[in-house]
Coordinates of C-alpha atoms in Angstrom, one line a residue:
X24 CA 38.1 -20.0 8.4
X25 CA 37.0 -16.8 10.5
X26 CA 34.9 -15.6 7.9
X27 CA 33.1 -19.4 7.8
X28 CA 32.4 -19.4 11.7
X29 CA 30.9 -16.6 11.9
X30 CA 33.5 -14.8 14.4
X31 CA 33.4 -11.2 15.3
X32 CA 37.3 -10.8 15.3
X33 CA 38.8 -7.7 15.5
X34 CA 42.5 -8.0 14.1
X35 CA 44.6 -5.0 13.8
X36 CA 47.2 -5.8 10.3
X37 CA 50.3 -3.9 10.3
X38 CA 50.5 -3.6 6.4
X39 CA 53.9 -5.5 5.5
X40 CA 55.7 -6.7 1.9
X41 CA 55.9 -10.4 1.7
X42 CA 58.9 -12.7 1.2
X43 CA 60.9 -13.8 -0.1
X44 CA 62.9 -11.6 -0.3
X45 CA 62.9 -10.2 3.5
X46 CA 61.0 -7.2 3.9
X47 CA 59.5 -5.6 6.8
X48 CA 58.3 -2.5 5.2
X49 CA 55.1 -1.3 4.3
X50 CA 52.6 -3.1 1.3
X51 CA 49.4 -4.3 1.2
X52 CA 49.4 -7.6 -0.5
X53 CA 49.2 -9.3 3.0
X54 CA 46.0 -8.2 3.5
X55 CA 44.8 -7.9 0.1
X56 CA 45.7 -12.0 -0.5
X57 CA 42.5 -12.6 2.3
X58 CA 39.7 -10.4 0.6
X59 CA 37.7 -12.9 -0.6
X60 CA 37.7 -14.7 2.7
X61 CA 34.9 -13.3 4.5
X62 CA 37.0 -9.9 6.2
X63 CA 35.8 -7.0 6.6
X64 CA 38.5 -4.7 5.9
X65 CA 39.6 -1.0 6.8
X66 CA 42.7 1.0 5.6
X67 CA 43.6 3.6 7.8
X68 CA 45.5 6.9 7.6
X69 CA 46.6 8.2 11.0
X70 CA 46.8 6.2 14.5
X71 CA 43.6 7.9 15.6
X72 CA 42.0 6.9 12.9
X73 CA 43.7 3.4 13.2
X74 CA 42.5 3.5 17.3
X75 CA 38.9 4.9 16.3
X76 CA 38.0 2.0 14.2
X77 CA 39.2 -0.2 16.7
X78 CA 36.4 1.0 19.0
X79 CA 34.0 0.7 16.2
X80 CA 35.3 -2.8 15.2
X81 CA 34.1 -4.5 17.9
X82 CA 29.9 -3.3 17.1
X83 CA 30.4 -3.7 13.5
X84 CA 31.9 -7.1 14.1
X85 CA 29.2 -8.4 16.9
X86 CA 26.4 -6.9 14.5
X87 CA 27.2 -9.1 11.7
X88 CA 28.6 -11.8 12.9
X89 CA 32.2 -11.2 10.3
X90 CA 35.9 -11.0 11.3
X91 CA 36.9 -7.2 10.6
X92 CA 40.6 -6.4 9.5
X93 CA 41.9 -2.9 10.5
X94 CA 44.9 -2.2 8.5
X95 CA 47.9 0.4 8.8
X96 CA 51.1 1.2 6.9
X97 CA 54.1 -0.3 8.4
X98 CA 56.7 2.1 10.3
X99 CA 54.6 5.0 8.6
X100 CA 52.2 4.4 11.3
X101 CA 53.4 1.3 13.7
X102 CA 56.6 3.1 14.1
X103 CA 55.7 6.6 14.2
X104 CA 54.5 8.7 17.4
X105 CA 51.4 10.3 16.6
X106 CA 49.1 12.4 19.2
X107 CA 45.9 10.7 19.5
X108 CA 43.0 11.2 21.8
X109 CA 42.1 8.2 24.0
X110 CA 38.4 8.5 25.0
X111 CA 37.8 7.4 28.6
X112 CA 36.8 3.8 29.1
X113 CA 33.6 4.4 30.6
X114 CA 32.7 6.4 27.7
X115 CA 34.3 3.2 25.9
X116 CA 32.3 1.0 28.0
X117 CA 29.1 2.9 27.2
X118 CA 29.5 2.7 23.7
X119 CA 30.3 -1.1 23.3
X120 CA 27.9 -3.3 26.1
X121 CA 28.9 -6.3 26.8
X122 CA 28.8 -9.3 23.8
X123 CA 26.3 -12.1 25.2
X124 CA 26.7 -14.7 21.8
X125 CA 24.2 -16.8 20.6
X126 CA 26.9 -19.8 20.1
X127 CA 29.4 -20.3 22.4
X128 CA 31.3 -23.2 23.9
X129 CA 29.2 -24.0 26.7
X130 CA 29.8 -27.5 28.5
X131 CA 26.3 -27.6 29.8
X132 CA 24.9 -27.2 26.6
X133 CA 27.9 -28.6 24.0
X134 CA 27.6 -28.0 20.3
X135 CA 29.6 -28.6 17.2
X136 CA 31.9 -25.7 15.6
X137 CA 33.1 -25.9 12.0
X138 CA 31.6 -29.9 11.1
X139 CA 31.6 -31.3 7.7
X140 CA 28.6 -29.4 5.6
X141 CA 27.3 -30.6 2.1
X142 CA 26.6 -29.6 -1.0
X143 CA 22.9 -29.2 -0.1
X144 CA 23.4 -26.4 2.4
X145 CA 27.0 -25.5 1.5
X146 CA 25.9 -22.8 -1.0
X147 CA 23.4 -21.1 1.5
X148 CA 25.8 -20.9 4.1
X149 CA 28.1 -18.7 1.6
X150 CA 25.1 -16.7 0.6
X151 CA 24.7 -15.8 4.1
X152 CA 28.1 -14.4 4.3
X153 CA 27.6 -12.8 1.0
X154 CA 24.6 -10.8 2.1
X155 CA 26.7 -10.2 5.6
X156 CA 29.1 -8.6 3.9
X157 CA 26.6 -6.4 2.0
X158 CA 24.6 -5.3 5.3
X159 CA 27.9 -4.2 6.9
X160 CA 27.9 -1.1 4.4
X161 CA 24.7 -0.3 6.1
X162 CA 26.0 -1.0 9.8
X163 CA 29.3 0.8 9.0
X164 CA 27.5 3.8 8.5
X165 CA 25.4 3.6 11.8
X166 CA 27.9 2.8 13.8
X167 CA 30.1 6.0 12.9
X168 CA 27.6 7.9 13.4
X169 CA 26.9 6.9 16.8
X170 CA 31.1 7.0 17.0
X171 CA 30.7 11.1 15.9
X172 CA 27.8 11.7 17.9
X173 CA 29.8 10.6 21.1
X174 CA 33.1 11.1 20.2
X175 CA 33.0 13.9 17.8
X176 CA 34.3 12.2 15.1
X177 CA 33.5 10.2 11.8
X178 CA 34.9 8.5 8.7
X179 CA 32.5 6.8 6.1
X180 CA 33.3 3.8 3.8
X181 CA 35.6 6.6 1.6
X182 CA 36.9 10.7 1.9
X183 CA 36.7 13.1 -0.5
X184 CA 38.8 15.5 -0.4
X185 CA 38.4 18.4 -2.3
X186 CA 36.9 16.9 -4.9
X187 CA 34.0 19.6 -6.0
X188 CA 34.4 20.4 -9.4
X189 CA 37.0 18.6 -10.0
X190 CA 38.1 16.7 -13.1
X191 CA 40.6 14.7 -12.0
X192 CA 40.7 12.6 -8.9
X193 CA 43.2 10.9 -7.4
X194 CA 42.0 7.4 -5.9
X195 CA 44.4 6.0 -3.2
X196 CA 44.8 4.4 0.5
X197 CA 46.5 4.5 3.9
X198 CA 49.4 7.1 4.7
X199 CA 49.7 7.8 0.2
X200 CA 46.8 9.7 1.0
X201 CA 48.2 12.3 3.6
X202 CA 51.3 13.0 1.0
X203 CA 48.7 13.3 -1.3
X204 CA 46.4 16.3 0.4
X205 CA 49.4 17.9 0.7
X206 CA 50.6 17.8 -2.9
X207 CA 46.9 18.7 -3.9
X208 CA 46.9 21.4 -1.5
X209 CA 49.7 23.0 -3.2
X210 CA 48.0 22.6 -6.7
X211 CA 45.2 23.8 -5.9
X212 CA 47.0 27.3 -4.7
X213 CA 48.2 27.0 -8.2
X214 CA 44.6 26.8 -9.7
X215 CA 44.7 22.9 -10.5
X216 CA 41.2 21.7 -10.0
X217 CA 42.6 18.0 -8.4
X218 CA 40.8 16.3 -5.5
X219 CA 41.7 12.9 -3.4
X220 CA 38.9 9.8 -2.9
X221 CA 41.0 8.1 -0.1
X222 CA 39.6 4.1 0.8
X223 CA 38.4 3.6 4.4
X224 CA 36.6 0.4 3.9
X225 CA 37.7 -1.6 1.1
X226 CA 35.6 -5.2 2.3
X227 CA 32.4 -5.0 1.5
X228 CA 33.8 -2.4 -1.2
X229 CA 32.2 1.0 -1.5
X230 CA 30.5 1.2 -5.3
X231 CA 27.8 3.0 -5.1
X232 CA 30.4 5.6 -3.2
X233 CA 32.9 5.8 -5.8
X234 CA 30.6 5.6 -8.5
X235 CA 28.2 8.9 -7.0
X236 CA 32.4 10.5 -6.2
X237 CA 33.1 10.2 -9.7
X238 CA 30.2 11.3 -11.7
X239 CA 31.2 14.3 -13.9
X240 CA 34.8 13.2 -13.8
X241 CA 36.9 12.9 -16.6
X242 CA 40.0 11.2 -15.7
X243 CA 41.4 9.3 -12.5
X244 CA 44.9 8.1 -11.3
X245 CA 44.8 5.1 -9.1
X246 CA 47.7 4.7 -6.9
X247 CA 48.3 1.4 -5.6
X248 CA 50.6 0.1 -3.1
X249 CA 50.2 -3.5 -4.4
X250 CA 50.0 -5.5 -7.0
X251 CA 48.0 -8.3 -8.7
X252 CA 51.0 -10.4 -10.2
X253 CA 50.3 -10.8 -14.1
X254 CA 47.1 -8.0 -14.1
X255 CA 47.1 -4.6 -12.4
X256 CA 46.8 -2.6 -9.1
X257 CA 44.1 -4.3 -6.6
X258 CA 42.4 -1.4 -6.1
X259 CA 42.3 -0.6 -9.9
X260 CA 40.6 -3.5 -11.1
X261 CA 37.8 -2.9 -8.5
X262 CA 37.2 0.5 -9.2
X263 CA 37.5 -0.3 -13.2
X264 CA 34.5 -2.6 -12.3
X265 CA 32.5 -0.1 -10.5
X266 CA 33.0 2.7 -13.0
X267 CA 32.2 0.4 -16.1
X268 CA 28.7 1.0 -16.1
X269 CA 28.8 4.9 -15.6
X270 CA 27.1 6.7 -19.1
X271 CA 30.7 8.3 -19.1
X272 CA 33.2 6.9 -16.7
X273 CA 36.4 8.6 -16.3
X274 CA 39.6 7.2 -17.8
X275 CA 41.5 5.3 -15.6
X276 CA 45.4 5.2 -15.0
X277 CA 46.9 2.8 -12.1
X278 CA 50.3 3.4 -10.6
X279 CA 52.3 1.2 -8.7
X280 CA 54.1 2.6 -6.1
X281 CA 55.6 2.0 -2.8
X282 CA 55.9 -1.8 -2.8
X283 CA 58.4 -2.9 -0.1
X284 CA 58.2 0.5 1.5
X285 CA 59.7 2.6 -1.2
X286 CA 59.0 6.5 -0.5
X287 CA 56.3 7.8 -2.6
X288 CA 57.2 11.6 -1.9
X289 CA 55.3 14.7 -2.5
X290 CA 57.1 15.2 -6.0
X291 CA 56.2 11.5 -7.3
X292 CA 52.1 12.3 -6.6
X293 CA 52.8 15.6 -9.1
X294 CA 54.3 13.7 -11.4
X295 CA 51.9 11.1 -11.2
X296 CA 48.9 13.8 -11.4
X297 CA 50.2 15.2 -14.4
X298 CA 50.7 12.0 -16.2
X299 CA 46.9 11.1 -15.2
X300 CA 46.0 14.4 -16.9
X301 CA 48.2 13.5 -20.2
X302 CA 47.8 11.3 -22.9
X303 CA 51.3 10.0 -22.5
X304 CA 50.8 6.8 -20.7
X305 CA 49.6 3.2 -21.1
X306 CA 46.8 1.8 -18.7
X307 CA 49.2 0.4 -15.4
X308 CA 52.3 2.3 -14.9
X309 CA 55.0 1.1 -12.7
X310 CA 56.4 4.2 -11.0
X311 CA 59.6 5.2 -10.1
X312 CA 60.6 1.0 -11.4
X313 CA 64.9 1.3 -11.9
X314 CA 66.0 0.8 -15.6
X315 CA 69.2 -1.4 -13.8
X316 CA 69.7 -3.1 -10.5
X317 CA 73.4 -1.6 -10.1
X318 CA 71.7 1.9 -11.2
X319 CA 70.2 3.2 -8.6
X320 CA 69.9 6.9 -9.6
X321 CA 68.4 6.1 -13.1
X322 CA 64.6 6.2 -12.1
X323 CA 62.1 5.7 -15.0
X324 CA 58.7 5.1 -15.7
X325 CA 58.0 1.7 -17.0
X326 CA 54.7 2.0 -19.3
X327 CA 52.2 -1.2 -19.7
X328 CA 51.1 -1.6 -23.5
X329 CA 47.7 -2.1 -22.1
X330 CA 45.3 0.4 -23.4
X331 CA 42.2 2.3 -22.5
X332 CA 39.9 1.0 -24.9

């Protein structure tokens, strides 16, 4: 409904599993089940970051007239003191002017909100959303960089992180990512040539981004903390999309991981970079998935059929 009216929200989305069963720890199907609704959507990696895009929110949102959803990993970050700097409210203040809306409730001057629309103008309205959506890549941009120019510092719609030369990339979101530049910090001491693409903005998604990140490539690992129930990793069908049209696209391996909060730790990103770098493994592998509910020490690797042809 948001998305429909038009309303610059700003909602901050504290990444959480779904039930049933009762779980309270970090996934992103909550947020992921309203991406074709007409968010904007952000997946952040540290509370700055998380408190940054905040700011930034608020002009993205007013500029395009869409709902923006900043997301963070529950407990990893809700839970978790972090140092942050907190820019001073006048330089805040400077930064976002006050929001005079062209529709408003106004009793002098009453309108209708959210009537009954038909077929014949139904379609346009979506289009308009549609091509919303597409400007905010644009207005994203601008608006960071009047974020670094006054505040020093800057995001984009993805990071790379040490991804020159590199032929194979791992593609992932949210706190993952910081386990991740560690893990590829220590390979790359060890002469592994791995970089990180980490997701800022997922809604309106980055292709042209990933799809200038990956050129030369040859293979990526995908590693998703949720799932499409009866397909694949959310993230991994998107970027399988994007890629499909490269003259040589990498090949593509998703892992699921994490769901409910589960630890992905330092040794499961090795193991799921070397498995990206082998031929050893279907297309969607469920990481770390127990053979037995009573054994919980017996961790295996549960292999989708699914090909990569």
């Amino acid at each position: 409904w948001a998305g429909g009216a038009r309303l610059p929200i700003v909602m901050t989305n504290v990444n959480r599993a779904m039930a049933p069963g009762w779980n309270i720890w970090s996934e992103q199907n909550d947020s992921l089940s309203q991406r074709d609704t007409g968010w904007l959507q952000f997946y952040c990696e540290s509370n700055q970051e998380v408190l940054d895009t905040v700011i930034q929110a608020f002009k993205i949102a007013e500029k395009v007239l869409l709902p923006v959803m900043i997301c963070l990993d529950g407990f990893s970050l809700s839970h978790t003191y972090e140092g942050v700097d907190i820019p001073d409210q006048e330089d805040i203040d400077a930064f976002l002017p006050p929001y005079n809306p062209e529709y408003k409730l106004d009793v002098d001057d009453p309108k209708t909100f959210g009537a009954m629309m038909f077929p014949e103008w139904y379609y346009e309205m979506r289009y308009k959303m549609h091509a919303s959506m597409m400007e905010a890549k644009e207005v994203i941009k601008e608006v960071d960089e009047e974020f670094w120019e006054k505040f020093g510092r800057k995001y984009g719609l993805i990071e790379k992180y040490k991804c020159d030369g590199a032929k194979t990339i791992i593609i992932t979101s949210g706190t993952i990512a910081s386990t991740a530049k560690d893990v590829i910090d220590d390979l790359q001491e060890q002469g592994e040539n791995i970089g990180l693409i980490r997701f800022r903005v997922f809604r309106p998604f980055p292709k042209e981004e990933i799809r200038q990140a990956l050129e030369g490539v040859e293979r990526i690992g995908v590693i998703d903390r949720n799932i499409s129930f009866g397909h694949e990793g959310i993230f991994f069908s998107e970027i399988k999309a994007a890629i499909y049209s490269m003259d040589n696209p990498p090949r593509a391996y998703n892992f699921i991981a994490g769901l409910g909060g589960r630890d992905v730790t330092p040794e499961d990103i090795e193991k799921m970079i070397h498995l990206t770098k082998s031929d050893d493994i279907g297309e969607v592998t469920w990481y770390g998935l127990k053979s037995d509910e009573k054994d919980e020490e017996n961790l295996v690797c549960s292999i989708d059929n699914q090909d990569n042809n």
